[in-house]
Short mmCIF file of C-alpha atoms in Angstrom, two decimals:
data_model
loop_
_atom_site.label_atom_id
_atom_site.label_comp_id
_atom_site.label_asym_id
_atom_site.label_seq_id
_atom_site.Cartn_x
_atom_site.Cartn_y
_atom_site.Cartn_z
CA MET A 1 -72.03 81.90 -41.43
CA ARG A 2 -70.26 79.13 -39.43
CA PRO A 3 -67.40 77.41 -41.12
CA ALA A 4 -67.82 73.88 -42.63
CA ILE A 5 -68.05 70.96 -39.94
CA ASP A 6 -64.52 69.65 -40.64
CA GLN A 7 -63.17 73.31 -39.98
CA LEU A 8 -64.69 73.63 -36.46
CA ILE A 9 -62.04 71.78 -34.44
CA ARG A 10 -58.57 72.87 -34.46
CA PRO A 11 -55.57 71.09 -32.72
CA GLY A 12 -56.07 73.53 -29.64
CA ALA A 13 -59.22 75.21 -30.22
CA VAL A 14 -63.03 74.79 -30.73
CA HIS A 15 -65.40 76.93 -32.81
CA ARG A 16 -68.14 78.57 -30.78
CA SER A 17 -70.84 77.37 -33.20
CA VAL A 18 -70.28 73.75 -31.81
CA TYR A 19 -71.93 74.98 -28.60
CA THR A 20 -74.52 77.45 -30.09
CA ASP A 21 -75.75 76.43 -33.57
CA PRO A 22 -79.07 74.47 -33.56
CA GLY A 23 -78.15 72.97 -37.02
CA ILE A 24 -74.97 71.47 -35.42
CA PHE A 25 -77.17 70.17 -32.55
CA ASP A 26 -79.54 68.45 -35.17
CA LEU A 27 -76.42 66.68 -36.82
CA GLU A 28 -75.19 65.63 -33.48
CA MET A 29 -78.52 63.79 -32.67
CA SER A 30 -78.19 62.00 -36.00
CA ARG A 31 -74.39 61.51 -36.48
CA ILE A 32 -73.39 60.83 -32.79
CA PHE A 33 -76.37 59.89 -30.82
CA ASP A 34 -78.12 57.81 -33.52
CA THR A 35 -74.88 55.90 -34.37
CA THR A 36 -72.82 55.26 -31.30
CA TRP A 37 -73.35 53.57 -27.70
CA VAL A 38 -75.48 55.71 -25.56
CA TYR A 39 -75.73 55.09 -21.72
CA LEU A 40 -79.25 54.17 -20.88
CA ALA A 41 -79.53 52.60 -17.50
CA HIS A 42 -77.76 50.63 -14.86
CA GLU A 43 -78.83 47.02 -14.12
CA ALA A 44 -79.42 48.04 -10.34
CA GLU A 45 -82.35 50.15 -11.75
CA ILE A 46 -84.29 47.20 -13.25
CA PRO A 47 -83.14 44.14 -11.15
CA GLU A 48 -86.40 41.92 -11.34
CA PRO A 49 -88.14 40.62 -14.47
CA GLY A 50 -90.94 43.33 -15.54
CA ASP A 51 -88.77 46.24 -14.00
CA TYR A 52 -88.55 49.15 -16.42
CA LYS A 53 -87.05 52.51 -16.73
CA THR A 54 -87.97 55.21 -19.04
CA THR A 55 -85.21 57.35 -20.47
CA GLN A 56 -84.02 59.27 -23.47
CA LEU A 57 -81.51 57.99 -26.19
CA GLY A 58 -80.54 61.12 -28.15
CA ARG A 59 -83.94 62.46 -29.24
CA HIS A 60 -85.73 59.05 -28.89
CA PRO A 61 -87.89 58.39 -25.66
CA VAL A 62 -86.95 54.81 -24.59
CA ILE A 63 -88.03 52.30 -22.25
CA VAL A 64 -85.64 49.84 -20.95
CA SER A 65 -86.97 46.77 -19.38
CA ARG A 66 -85.88 43.57 -17.81
CA GLN A 67 -87.54 40.60 -19.67
CA PRO A 68 -88.91 37.38 -17.85
CA ASP A 69 -85.89 35.50 -19.06
CA GLY A 70 -83.62 38.24 -17.50
CA GLU A 71 -82.53 39.74 -20.82
CA ILE A 72 -82.85 43.36 -21.20
CA ALA A 73 -84.87 45.06 -23.90
CA ALA A 74 -84.88 48.71 -24.99
CA VAL A 75 -87.88 50.00 -27.21
CA ILE A 76 -88.88 53.38 -28.45
CA ASN A 77 -91.63 54.80 -26.17
CA ARG A 78 -93.77 55.73 -29.03
CA CYS A 79 -96.96 54.29 -30.05
CA ARG A 80 -97.09 52.77 -33.52
CA HIS A 81 -100.56 53.97 -34.21
CA ARG A 82 -100.29 57.90 -33.65
CA GLY A 83 -97.30 58.47 -31.66
CA PRO A 84 -97.79 59.29 -28.14
CA THR A 85 -95.33 57.83 -25.38
CA VAL A 86 -97.03 54.62 -24.06
CA CYS A 87 -95.47 54.90 -20.56
CA GLU A 88 -94.98 57.97 -18.50
CA ASN A 89 -93.64 56.58 -15.27
CA GLU A 90 -89.83 57.00 -14.78
CA PHE A 91 -89.52 53.50 -13.13
CA GLY A 92 -91.99 50.62 -12.59
CA ASN A 93 -92.95 47.12 -13.12
CA SER A 94 -95.07 45.70 -15.92
CA LYS A 95 -95.30 43.14 -18.44
CA TYR A 96 -97.51 45.50 -20.82
CA PHE A 97 -97.79 49.01 -21.89
CA ARG A 98 -100.90 50.44 -23.17
CA CYS A 99 -101.20 53.59 -25.26
CA PRO A 100 -104.02 55.45 -23.34
CA TYR A 101 -104.90 57.25 -26.73
CA HIS A 102 -106.74 54.13 -28.47
CA PHE A 103 -105.60 51.41 -26.28
CA TRP A 104 -103.06 49.75 -28.48
CA THR A 105 -101.39 47.47 -26.32
CA TYR A 106 -97.79 46.08 -26.24
CA ARG A 107 -95.67 43.69 -24.45
CA SER A 108 -92.59 45.15 -22.75
CA SER A 109 -90.51 43.50 -25.36
CA GLY A 110 -92.30 45.63 -27.91
CA GLU A 111 -94.69 43.13 -29.50
CA LEU A 112 -98.09 44.35 -30.22
CA ILE A 113 -100.62 42.36 -28.51
CA GLY A 114 -103.85 44.28 -28.74
CA VAL A 115 -105.84 46.68 -31.11
CA PRO A 116 -109.36 47.56 -30.32
CA SER A 117 -111.62 46.79 -33.34
CA ARG A 118 -108.84 45.56 -35.40
CA GLU A 119 -110.98 44.32 -38.14
CA ALA A 120 -111.49 47.82 -39.43
CA TYR A 121 -107.72 47.93 -40.51
CA GLY A 122 -108.59 45.15 -43.18
CA SER A 123 -106.63 42.04 -43.91
CA SER A 124 -103.36 43.94 -44.92
CA PHE A 125 -102.75 44.90 -41.41
CA ASN A 126 -99.80 43.06 -40.11
CA LYS A 127 -99.38 43.04 -36.24
CA GLU A 128 -96.00 41.33 -36.52
CA THR A 129 -94.54 44.54 -38.18
CA MET A 130 -96.37 47.17 -35.75
CA GLY A 131 -94.46 46.48 -32.61
CA LEU A 132 -92.76 49.19 -30.57
CA GLN A 133 -89.51 49.94 -32.51
CA ARG A 134 -86.73 48.21 -30.96
CA VAL A 135 -83.35 49.99 -30.09
CA ALA A 136 -81.15 48.14 -32.85
CA ARG A 137 -78.48 47.10 -30.12
CA VAL A 138 -78.55 46.78 -26.48
CA ASP A 139 -75.46 45.59 -24.46
CA CYS A 140 -74.15 45.89 -20.96
CA TYR A 141 -70.74 46.26 -19.25
CA GLN A 142 -69.99 45.68 -15.53
CA GLY A 143 -73.93 46.55 -15.19
CA PHE A 144 -73.91 49.73 -17.24
CA ILE A 145 -76.55 49.31 -19.93
CA PHE A 146 -76.01 50.99 -23.27
CA GLY A 147 -78.21 51.15 -26.58
CA SER A 148 -77.28 51.97 -29.99
CA MET A 149 -79.60 52.88 -32.93
CA SER A 150 -77.31 51.38 -35.55
CA GLN A 151 -77.31 47.66 -36.40
CA SER A 152 -73.61 47.86 -37.32
CA GLY A 153 -70.77 49.53 -35.99
CA PRO A 154 -68.09 48.71 -33.06
CA SER A 155 -69.26 46.44 -30.22
CA LEU A 156 -69.91 47.90 -26.88
CA ARG A 157 -66.52 46.61 -25.64
CA GLU A 158 -64.63 47.95 -28.65
CA HIS A 159 -66.46 51.42 -28.13
CA LEU A 160 -65.35 51.62 -24.39
CA GLY A 161 -61.74 50.55 -25.33
CA GLY A 162 -59.44 51.68 -22.39
CA VAL A 163 -62.16 52.89 -20.09
CA ALA A 164 -63.52 49.41 -19.67
CA ARG A 165 -60.51 48.94 -17.31
CA PHE A 166 -61.57 51.85 -15.21
CA LEU A 167 -65.09 50.60 -14.97
CA ASP A 168 -63.59 47.45 -13.81
CA ALA A 169 -61.88 49.23 -11.08
CA TYR A 170 -64.85 51.26 -10.11
CA VAL A 171 -66.99 48.23 -9.59
CA ASP A 172 -63.90 46.48 -7.92
CA ALA A 173 -63.99 49.18 -5.21
CA ALA A 174 -67.02 47.54 -3.81
CA PRO A 175 -66.18 44.82 -1.29
CA GLY A 176 -69.07 42.82 -2.36
CA GLY A 177 -67.93 43.23 -5.93
CA LYS A 178 -71.09 45.00 -7.07
CA LEU A 179 -72.76 48.31 -7.13
CA ALA A 180 -76.07 49.20 -5.92
CA LEU A 181 -77.88 52.63 -6.25
CA PHE A 182 -79.56 54.82 -3.50
CA GLU A 183 -83.28 55.38 -4.46
CA GLY A 184 -84.14 58.41 -6.32
CA SER A 185 -82.32 60.86 -8.63
CA GLN A 186 -81.25 64.24 -8.76
CA LYS A 187 -82.22 66.33 -11.79
CA CYS A 188 -81.69 69.55 -13.11
CA VAL A 189 -81.53 71.52 -16.22
CA TYR A 190 -79.41 74.45 -17.43
CA GLN A 191 -79.45 76.81 -20.36
CA GLY A 192 -76.21 75.55 -22.06
CA ASN A 193 -74.88 72.90 -24.37
CA TRP A 194 -74.50 69.40 -23.34
CA LYS A 195 -70.82 69.37 -23.96
CA LEU A 196 -70.14 71.86 -21.33
CA GLN A 197 -71.01 69.19 -18.75
CA MET A 198 -68.98 66.52 -20.66
CA GLU A 199 -65.92 68.54 -20.63
CA ASN A 200 -66.41 69.62 -16.93
CA GLY A 201 -66.57 66.02 -15.73
CA VAL A 202 -62.97 65.58 -16.72
CA ASP A 203 -61.62 69.15 -15.85
CA PRO A 204 -58.96 69.26 -12.98
CA TYR A 205 -57.85 72.58 -13.76
CA HIS A 206 -60.92 74.36 -12.71
CA VAL A 207 -61.08 72.82 -9.44
CA GLY A 208 -58.64 75.04 -7.56
CA ALA A 209 -60.55 78.03 -9.16
CA LEU A 210 -64.24 77.83 -9.62
CA HIS A 211 -64.54 75.52 -6.69
CA ILE A 212 -62.12 77.31 -4.26
CA SER A 213 -64.96 77.87 -1.92
CA ALA A 214 -66.07 74.30 -1.87
CA VAL A 215 -62.85 72.16 -2.08
CA THR A 216 -61.52 70.76 1.09
CA PRO A 217 -57.82 71.46 2.14
CA LYS A 218 -57.01 67.67 1.64
CA ALA A 219 -58.31 67.67 -2.11
CA MET A 220 -56.37 70.83 -2.67
CA GLU A 221 -53.22 69.28 -1.48
CA ILE A 222 -53.70 66.35 -3.95
CA TYR A 223 -53.94 68.96 -6.83
CA GLN A 224 -51.09 70.89 -5.58
CA GLN A 225 -48.72 68.01 -5.30
CA GLY A 226 -49.11 67.78 -9.07
CA GLY A 227 -49.50 64.03 -9.40
CA GLY A 228 -52.12 62.53 -11.64
CA CYS A 229 -52.72 62.97 -15.25
CA VAL A 230 -55.34 63.49 -17.78
CA ILE A 231 -55.80 60.92 -20.58
CA ALA A 232 -57.41 60.84 -24.09
CA MET A 233 -58.61 57.26 -24.21
CA ASP A 234 -60.30 55.92 -27.11
CA GLY A 235 -62.49 58.96 -27.67
CA HIS A 236 -63.49 59.26 -23.92
CA GLY A 237 -61.76 61.36 -21.22
CA VAL A 238 -60.16 60.22 -18.03
CA THR A 239 -58.49 62.03 -15.06
CA ASP A 240 -56.52 59.76 -13.18
CA HIS A 241 -55.38 60.25 -9.62
CA THR A 242 -54.60 56.54 -8.86
CA ASP A 243 -50.98 57.32 -8.38
CA TYR A 244 -52.26 58.98 -5.19
CA GLY A 245 -54.59 55.86 -4.25
CA PRO A 246 -57.35 53.70 -5.59
CA MET A 247 -60.90 54.66 -5.78
CA PRO A 248 -61.60 55.29 -2.11
CA LEU A 249 -64.57 53.50 -0.35
CA ASP A 250 -65.93 56.87 1.00
CA ALA A 251 -65.78 58.48 -2.52
CA SER A 252 -63.79 61.27 -1.02
CA LEU A 253 -61.46 63.32 -3.35
CA SER A 254 -58.36 61.16 -2.43
CA GLY A 255 -57.24 59.17 -5.53
CA GLY A 256 -59.44 57.37 -7.75
CA PHE A 257 -60.52 58.77 -11.37
CA ASN A 258 -63.16 60.46 -13.14
CA LEU A 259 -64.72 59.14 -16.50
CA VAL A 260 -66.35 60.84 -19.23
CA ILE A 261 -67.71 58.00 -21.51
CA PHE A 262 -68.55 59.82 -24.78
CA PRO A 263 -71.26 61.08 -25.35
CA ASN A 264 -73.55 60.88 -22.31
CA LEU A 265 -72.15 59.09 -19.28
CA ILE A 266 -70.04 60.51 -16.31
CA VAL A 267 -68.62 58.44 -13.56
CA LEU A 268 -67.54 60.63 -10.90
CA ARG A 269 -66.75 59.57 -7.36
CA SER A 270 -70.09 58.22 -5.88
CA GLN A 271 -72.08 59.43 -8.92
CA ILE A 272 -73.30 58.10 -12.22
CA ARG A 273 -74.37 61.15 -14.20
CA THR A 274 -76.22 61.14 -17.41
CA ILE A 275 -76.28 63.95 -19.86
CA ARG A 276 -79.42 64.50 -21.76
CA PRO A 277 -79.06 66.98 -24.53
CA ILE A 278 -82.38 68.84 -25.10
CA ALA A 279 -81.32 71.65 -27.45
CA ALA A 280 -78.14 73.44 -28.50
CA ASP A 281 -78.66 75.63 -25.36
CA ARG A 282 -80.59 73.35 -23.01
CA THR A 283 -79.54 70.19 -21.11
CA GLU A 284 -80.63 67.95 -18.32
CA ILE A 285 -78.40 66.29 -16.02
CA HIS A 286 -79.86 63.03 -14.07
CA THR A 287 -77.58 61.76 -11.23
CA ARG A 288 -77.84 58.48 -9.41
CA VAL A 289 -75.78 57.86 -6.07
CA VAL A 290 -73.86 54.78 -5.81
CA ARG A 291 -73.81 52.36 -2.93
CA LEU A 292 -71.22 49.80 -2.84
CA GLU A 293 -72.25 46.29 -1.87
CA GLY A 294 -70.44 45.05 1.14
CA ALA A 295 -69.40 48.35 2.37
CA PRO A 296 -70.30 49.51 5.93
CA GLU A 297 -73.67 51.34 6.10
CA ASP A 298 -72.29 54.23 7.75
CA VAL A 299 -69.65 54.56 4.94
CA ASN A 300 -72.27 54.32 2.20
CA LEU A 301 -74.50 57.00 4.11
CA ARG A 302 -71.41 59.21 4.09
CA ARG A 303 -71.12 58.79 0.29
CA MET A 304 -74.55 60.01 -0.08
CA ARG A 305 -74.63 62.81 2.37
CA ASP A 306 -71.26 64.14 0.82
CA GLN A 307 -72.77 63.77 -2.74
CA GLU A 308 -75.76 65.69 -1.66
CA PHE A 309 -73.72 68.55 0.05
CA GLU A 310 -71.16 68.91 -2.90
CA PHE A 311 -72.68 67.58 -6.09
CA GLY A 312 -76.46 67.62 -5.55
CA ALA A 313 -78.73 70.24 -7.25
CA ALA A 314 -77.96 72.32 -4.27
CA GLY A 315 -74.52 71.25 -3.90
CA THR A 316 -71.63 73.43 -3.09
CA PHE A 317 -69.51 72.23 -6.27
CA PHE A 318 -72.38 71.64 -8.70
CA THR A 319 -74.14 75.06 -8.14
CA ASP A 320 -71.04 76.82 -9.25
CA ASP A 321 -70.72 74.43 -12.27
CA LEU A 322 -74.09 74.94 -13.41
CA GLU A 323 -73.38 78.71 -13.07
CA ILE A 324 -70.55 78.66 -15.36
CA PHE A 325 -72.42 76.67 -17.85
CA GLU A 326 -74.91 79.34 -18.38
CA ARG A 327 -72.41 82.02 -18.24
CA THR A 328 -70.37 80.17 -20.99
CA GLN A 329 -73.42 79.86 -23.28
CA TYR A 330 -74.32 83.38 -22.89
CA GLY A 331 -70.59 84.38 -23.59
CA LEU A 332 -70.43 82.28 -26.65
CA GLN A 333 -73.35 84.06 -28.21
CA SER A 334 -70.94 86.72 -29.08
CA SER A 335 -69.43 86.39 -32.65
CA ALA A 336 -66.89 88.93 -31.80
CA VAL A 337 -64.61 85.98 -30.56
CA GLU A 338 -64.95 82.75 -32.60
CA TRP A 339 -62.78 80.31 -30.88
CA LEU A 340 -62.51 78.58 -27.38
CA ASN A 341 -58.97 77.83 -26.27
CA PHE A 342 -58.14 74.23 -25.59
CA SER A 343 -54.44 74.35 -25.84
CA ARG A 344 -52.96 73.49 -22.40
CA GLY A 345 -50.38 70.91 -22.65
CA LEU A 346 -50.52 70.68 -26.46
CA GLU A 347 -46.63 70.97 -26.67
CA THR A 348 -45.67 68.65 -23.76
CA GLU A 349 -48.50 65.90 -23.86
CA GLN A 350 -47.00 62.33 -24.50
CA MET A 351 -48.08 58.94 -25.35
CA LYS A 352 -47.89 56.82 -22.22
CA ASN A 353 -49.29 53.16 -22.14
CA GLY A 354 -50.62 53.86 -25.70
CA TYR A 355 -52.75 56.81 -24.82
CA LEU A 356 -52.02 60.66 -25.19
CA THR A 357 -51.41 61.84 -21.65
CA GLY A 358 -51.13 65.15 -20.19
CA ASP A 359 -50.38 66.78 -16.75
CA ILE A 360 -53.21 67.08 -14.31
CA THR A 361 -54.27 70.69 -15.58
CA ASP A 362 -53.76 69.98 -19.22
CA GLU A 363 -56.57 69.72 -21.80
CA THR A 364 -55.31 66.65 -23.55
CA GLN A 365 -58.63 64.71 -22.57
CA HIS A 366 -60.71 67.46 -23.99
CA ARG A 367 -58.87 67.65 -27.32
CA GLY A 368 -59.33 63.70 -27.41
CA LEU A 369 -63.14 64.27 -26.73
CA TYR A 370 -63.35 66.80 -29.65
CA ARG A 371 -61.20 64.62 -32.12
CA ASN A 372 -63.88 61.86 -31.40
CA TRP A 373 -66.63 64.43 -31.92
CA LEU A 374 -65.10 65.48 -35.31
CA ARG A 375 -64.76 61.94 -36.36
CA MET A 376 -68.25 61.02 -35.87
CA MET A 377 -69.52 64.40 -37.20
CA THR A 378 -67.70 63.88 -40.55
CA ALA A 379 -67.94 60.06 -40.89
CA GLU A 380 -69.56 58.62 -43.90
CA GLN A 381 -73.26 57.81 -42.73
CA GLU A 382 -73.95 54.29 -42.74
CA ALA A 383 -77.16 52.79 -43.85
CA ARG A 384 -79.30 52.14 -40.69
CA ALA A 385 -82.05 49.74 -39.92
CA MET B 1 -99.41 80.67 26.55
CA ASN B 2 -102.81 80.56 25.17
CA PRO B 3 -103.65 79.31 21.80
CA TYR B 4 -103.72 82.80 20.36
CA GLU B 5 -100.41 83.85 21.72
CA LEU B 6 -98.76 80.59 20.64
CA ARG B 7 -100.07 81.16 17.08
CA ALA B 8 -98.76 84.73 17.10
CA ASP B 9 -95.31 83.40 18.50
CA VAL B 10 -94.98 80.63 15.94
CA GLU B 11 -95.84 82.84 13.14
CA SER B 12 -93.62 85.58 14.10
CA PHE B 13 -90.84 82.90 14.41
CA LEU B 14 -91.45 81.79 10.79
CA TYR B 15 -91.61 85.23 9.31
CA ARG B 16 -88.29 86.20 11.05
CA GLU B 17 -86.72 82.93 9.66
CA ALA B 18 -87.78 84.06 6.14
CA ARG B 19 -86.66 87.67 6.66
CA LEU B 20 -83.37 86.73 7.87
CA LEU B 21 -82.55 84.72 4.65
CA ASP B 22 -84.33 87.46 2.53
CA THR B 23 -81.74 89.99 3.87
CA GLN B 24 -78.71 87.53 3.73
CA ARG B 25 -78.30 87.68 7.53
CA PHE B 26 -76.97 84.12 7.38
CA GLU B 27 -75.28 83.94 10.65
CA GLU B 28 -78.30 85.01 12.58
CA TRP B 29 -80.35 82.80 10.62
CA LEU B 30 -77.98 79.88 11.53
CA ASP B 31 -78.25 80.98 15.28
CA LEU B 32 -82.06 80.15 15.23
CA PHE B 33 -81.09 76.42 15.06
CA THR B 34 -80.33 74.21 17.85
CA ASP B 35 -76.94 72.05 17.59
CA ASP B 36 -79.24 68.78 16.61
CA ALA B 37 -81.15 70.75 13.88
CA LEU B 38 -81.71 69.03 10.55
CA TYR B 39 -82.03 71.05 7.37
CA TRP B 40 -83.78 68.70 4.81
CA ALA B 41 -85.07 69.14 1.36
CA PRO B 42 -86.41 65.65 0.09
CA ALA B 43 -85.66 65.05 -3.53
CA GLY B 44 -88.91 63.82 -5.87
CA ARG B 45 -91.23 63.04 -3.03
CA ASP B 46 -91.66 64.17 0.64
CA ASP B 47 -92.26 60.78 2.17
CA ILE B 48 -88.87 59.27 1.38
CA ASP B 49 -86.60 57.63 3.94
CA PRO B 50 -83.35 59.88 3.78
CA THR B 51 -81.11 56.92 4.59
CA ARG B 52 -82.16 54.83 1.51
CA HIS B 53 -83.23 57.83 -0.97
CA VAL B 54 -81.28 60.86 -2.06
CA SER B 55 -82.22 64.29 -1.03
CA ILE B 56 -81.60 67.61 -2.42
CA ILE B 57 -80.36 68.88 1.01
CA HIS B 58 -79.89 67.05 4.04
CA ASP B 59 -77.45 69.22 6.22
CA ASP B 60 -76.79 68.79 9.92
CA LYS B 61 -75.97 72.02 11.75
CA ALA B 62 -72.22 71.75 10.99
CA ALA B 63 -73.12 71.40 7.22
CA MET B 64 -75.35 74.47 7.43
CA GLY B 65 -72.48 76.45 8.91
CA ARG B 66 -70.27 75.40 6.04
CA ARG B 67 -72.74 76.65 3.44
CA VAL B 68 -72.88 80.01 5.32
CA LYS B 69 -69.09 80.26 5.46
CA ARG B 70 -68.95 79.48 1.59
CA LEU B 71 -71.53 81.98 0.77
CA ARG B 72 -69.30 84.59 2.65
CA SER B 73 -66.20 83.52 1.04
CA GLY B 74 -66.45 85.75 -1.95
CA PHE B 75 -66.03 82.68 -4.20
CA ALA B 76 -69.52 81.26 -4.16
CA PHE B 77 -69.85 82.36 -7.86
CA ALA B 78 -73.44 81.01 -8.40
CA GLN B 79 -74.37 83.91 -5.68
CA GLU B 80 -72.28 86.47 -7.21
CA PRO B 81 -74.07 88.68 -7.50
CA ALA B 82 -76.57 87.34 -4.87
CA SER B 83 -80.06 85.91 -5.84
CA ARG B 84 -82.83 88.47 -4.91
CA VAL B 85 -85.09 86.13 -2.85
CA HIS B 86 -88.29 86.65 -1.08
CA GLY B 87 -89.56 84.11 1.49
CA SER B 88 -93.27 83.52 2.01
CA SER B 89 -95.17 81.47 4.37
CA LEU B 90 -98.69 80.32 2.93
CA THR B 91 -100.23 78.25 5.63
CA SER B 92 -98.91 77.20 9.15
CA ARG B 93 -100.12 74.69 11.67
CA TRP B 94 -98.87 73.65 14.86
CA ARG B 95 -99.61 71.65 17.98
CA ARG B 96 -98.38 71.57 21.42
CA HIS B 97 -96.64 68.58 22.51
CA PRO B 98 -96.84 67.51 26.13
CA ALA B 99 -94.02 69.35 28.21
CA THR B 100 -92.44 72.06 26.51
CA GLU B 101 -92.36 71.25 22.70
CA THR B 102 -94.41 72.99 19.78
CA ILE B 103 -94.56 71.26 16.54
CA ALA B 104 -95.13 73.77 13.56
CA LYS B 105 -95.74 73.08 10.01
CA SER B 106 -95.48 75.69 7.29
CA THR B 107 -96.05 75.70 3.70
CA ALA B 108 -93.90 78.19 1.80
#
């Protein structure tokens, strides 16, 4: 028996069932992913009218597309007739999506425009109400496109809170003031809970241990100087090295910051990483590599080569991260120990600039993520559209 | 070298390369490569331009050397304990270029 949900998070500890219990996972999908803002795509992935990307919002297969008027639409990739996905390509350009089962056809905005032998449905059939279901809200900040399944709730800007300022700085690092993306993405799957990657995206404490074989002497120097801080920022997590320097053009580990934007977006050096929860013990990671508009081509190429070497699916850092996620999930199956320890800096963290802030190896940012988790998991459920 | 000898030569090279990796003789494996070698594992499709599209691995010889060094460090935890691997070569094709080059293609 697991404790009640409001008993799963303590000031410096998280209960193991938060990672292992399929019932908790189901609740996360409805209480977190179906209510809050979830990262879907970057504008650079769908620049032209008709461009689309298929992705996932919680458990919902989604098509995000650029409409003829330049607006962005997000619809559930599920035929209103019998339920198959209507698009299987990851990227493409089309005005229409046609379900291959019975040829029901939709505009990319979702509107149903074609039903073979429609007269058999009789006069009560209303095409207007049978379009692809729309994602309730879609909004964009600095090129990052988010969707929310909930009609109500905070705006995207309110949801981002203080991390919006960091996204501004991330984009400002591009001399041309704009992010582009290298083609293609790196994808991998691990047998572990989605929150393991979320924690790990803002975890400076592990770098000098797990990554000791991969980290460069210069990067170790930054950590050993003891600068930087970790911040619990409006439910998101930040590791901030900007006291050492701004986000560097070449994305090397020399200043800058990492962001974990709850629940599924990680902005880390040259990468936009998306977390896709599949089951309590299964997660996909999709990574895009960022090119900076206006940066010299050799610098951009170096960003990609370094990212592949360090953080790609065969990367010197990322393989060890994936290893530790799977080892953690295996260890947490044991009921002999019920709690994970998250107490570093609990007694010394302080409010700075309005946010709870800890030293660089503290776990202040993780505690903030889990307070946010607990808040959403125990919130009164609002009526949804 | 006649075509039969060339075939035997190419195949024995490919087997040797796989054998060195299977038995974790990484330094000897690295020595098989020239200094201008490129070790490339494309991501998604194999017809990509690796200056515009991400790859899984796109290592020059220095990067390959850094991987070997890391594997030997005792701290490459994803390989502690080491994976048991078995290389295989399903097909190989080759053609002799003018002068001294031979181009070999192998599907593993």
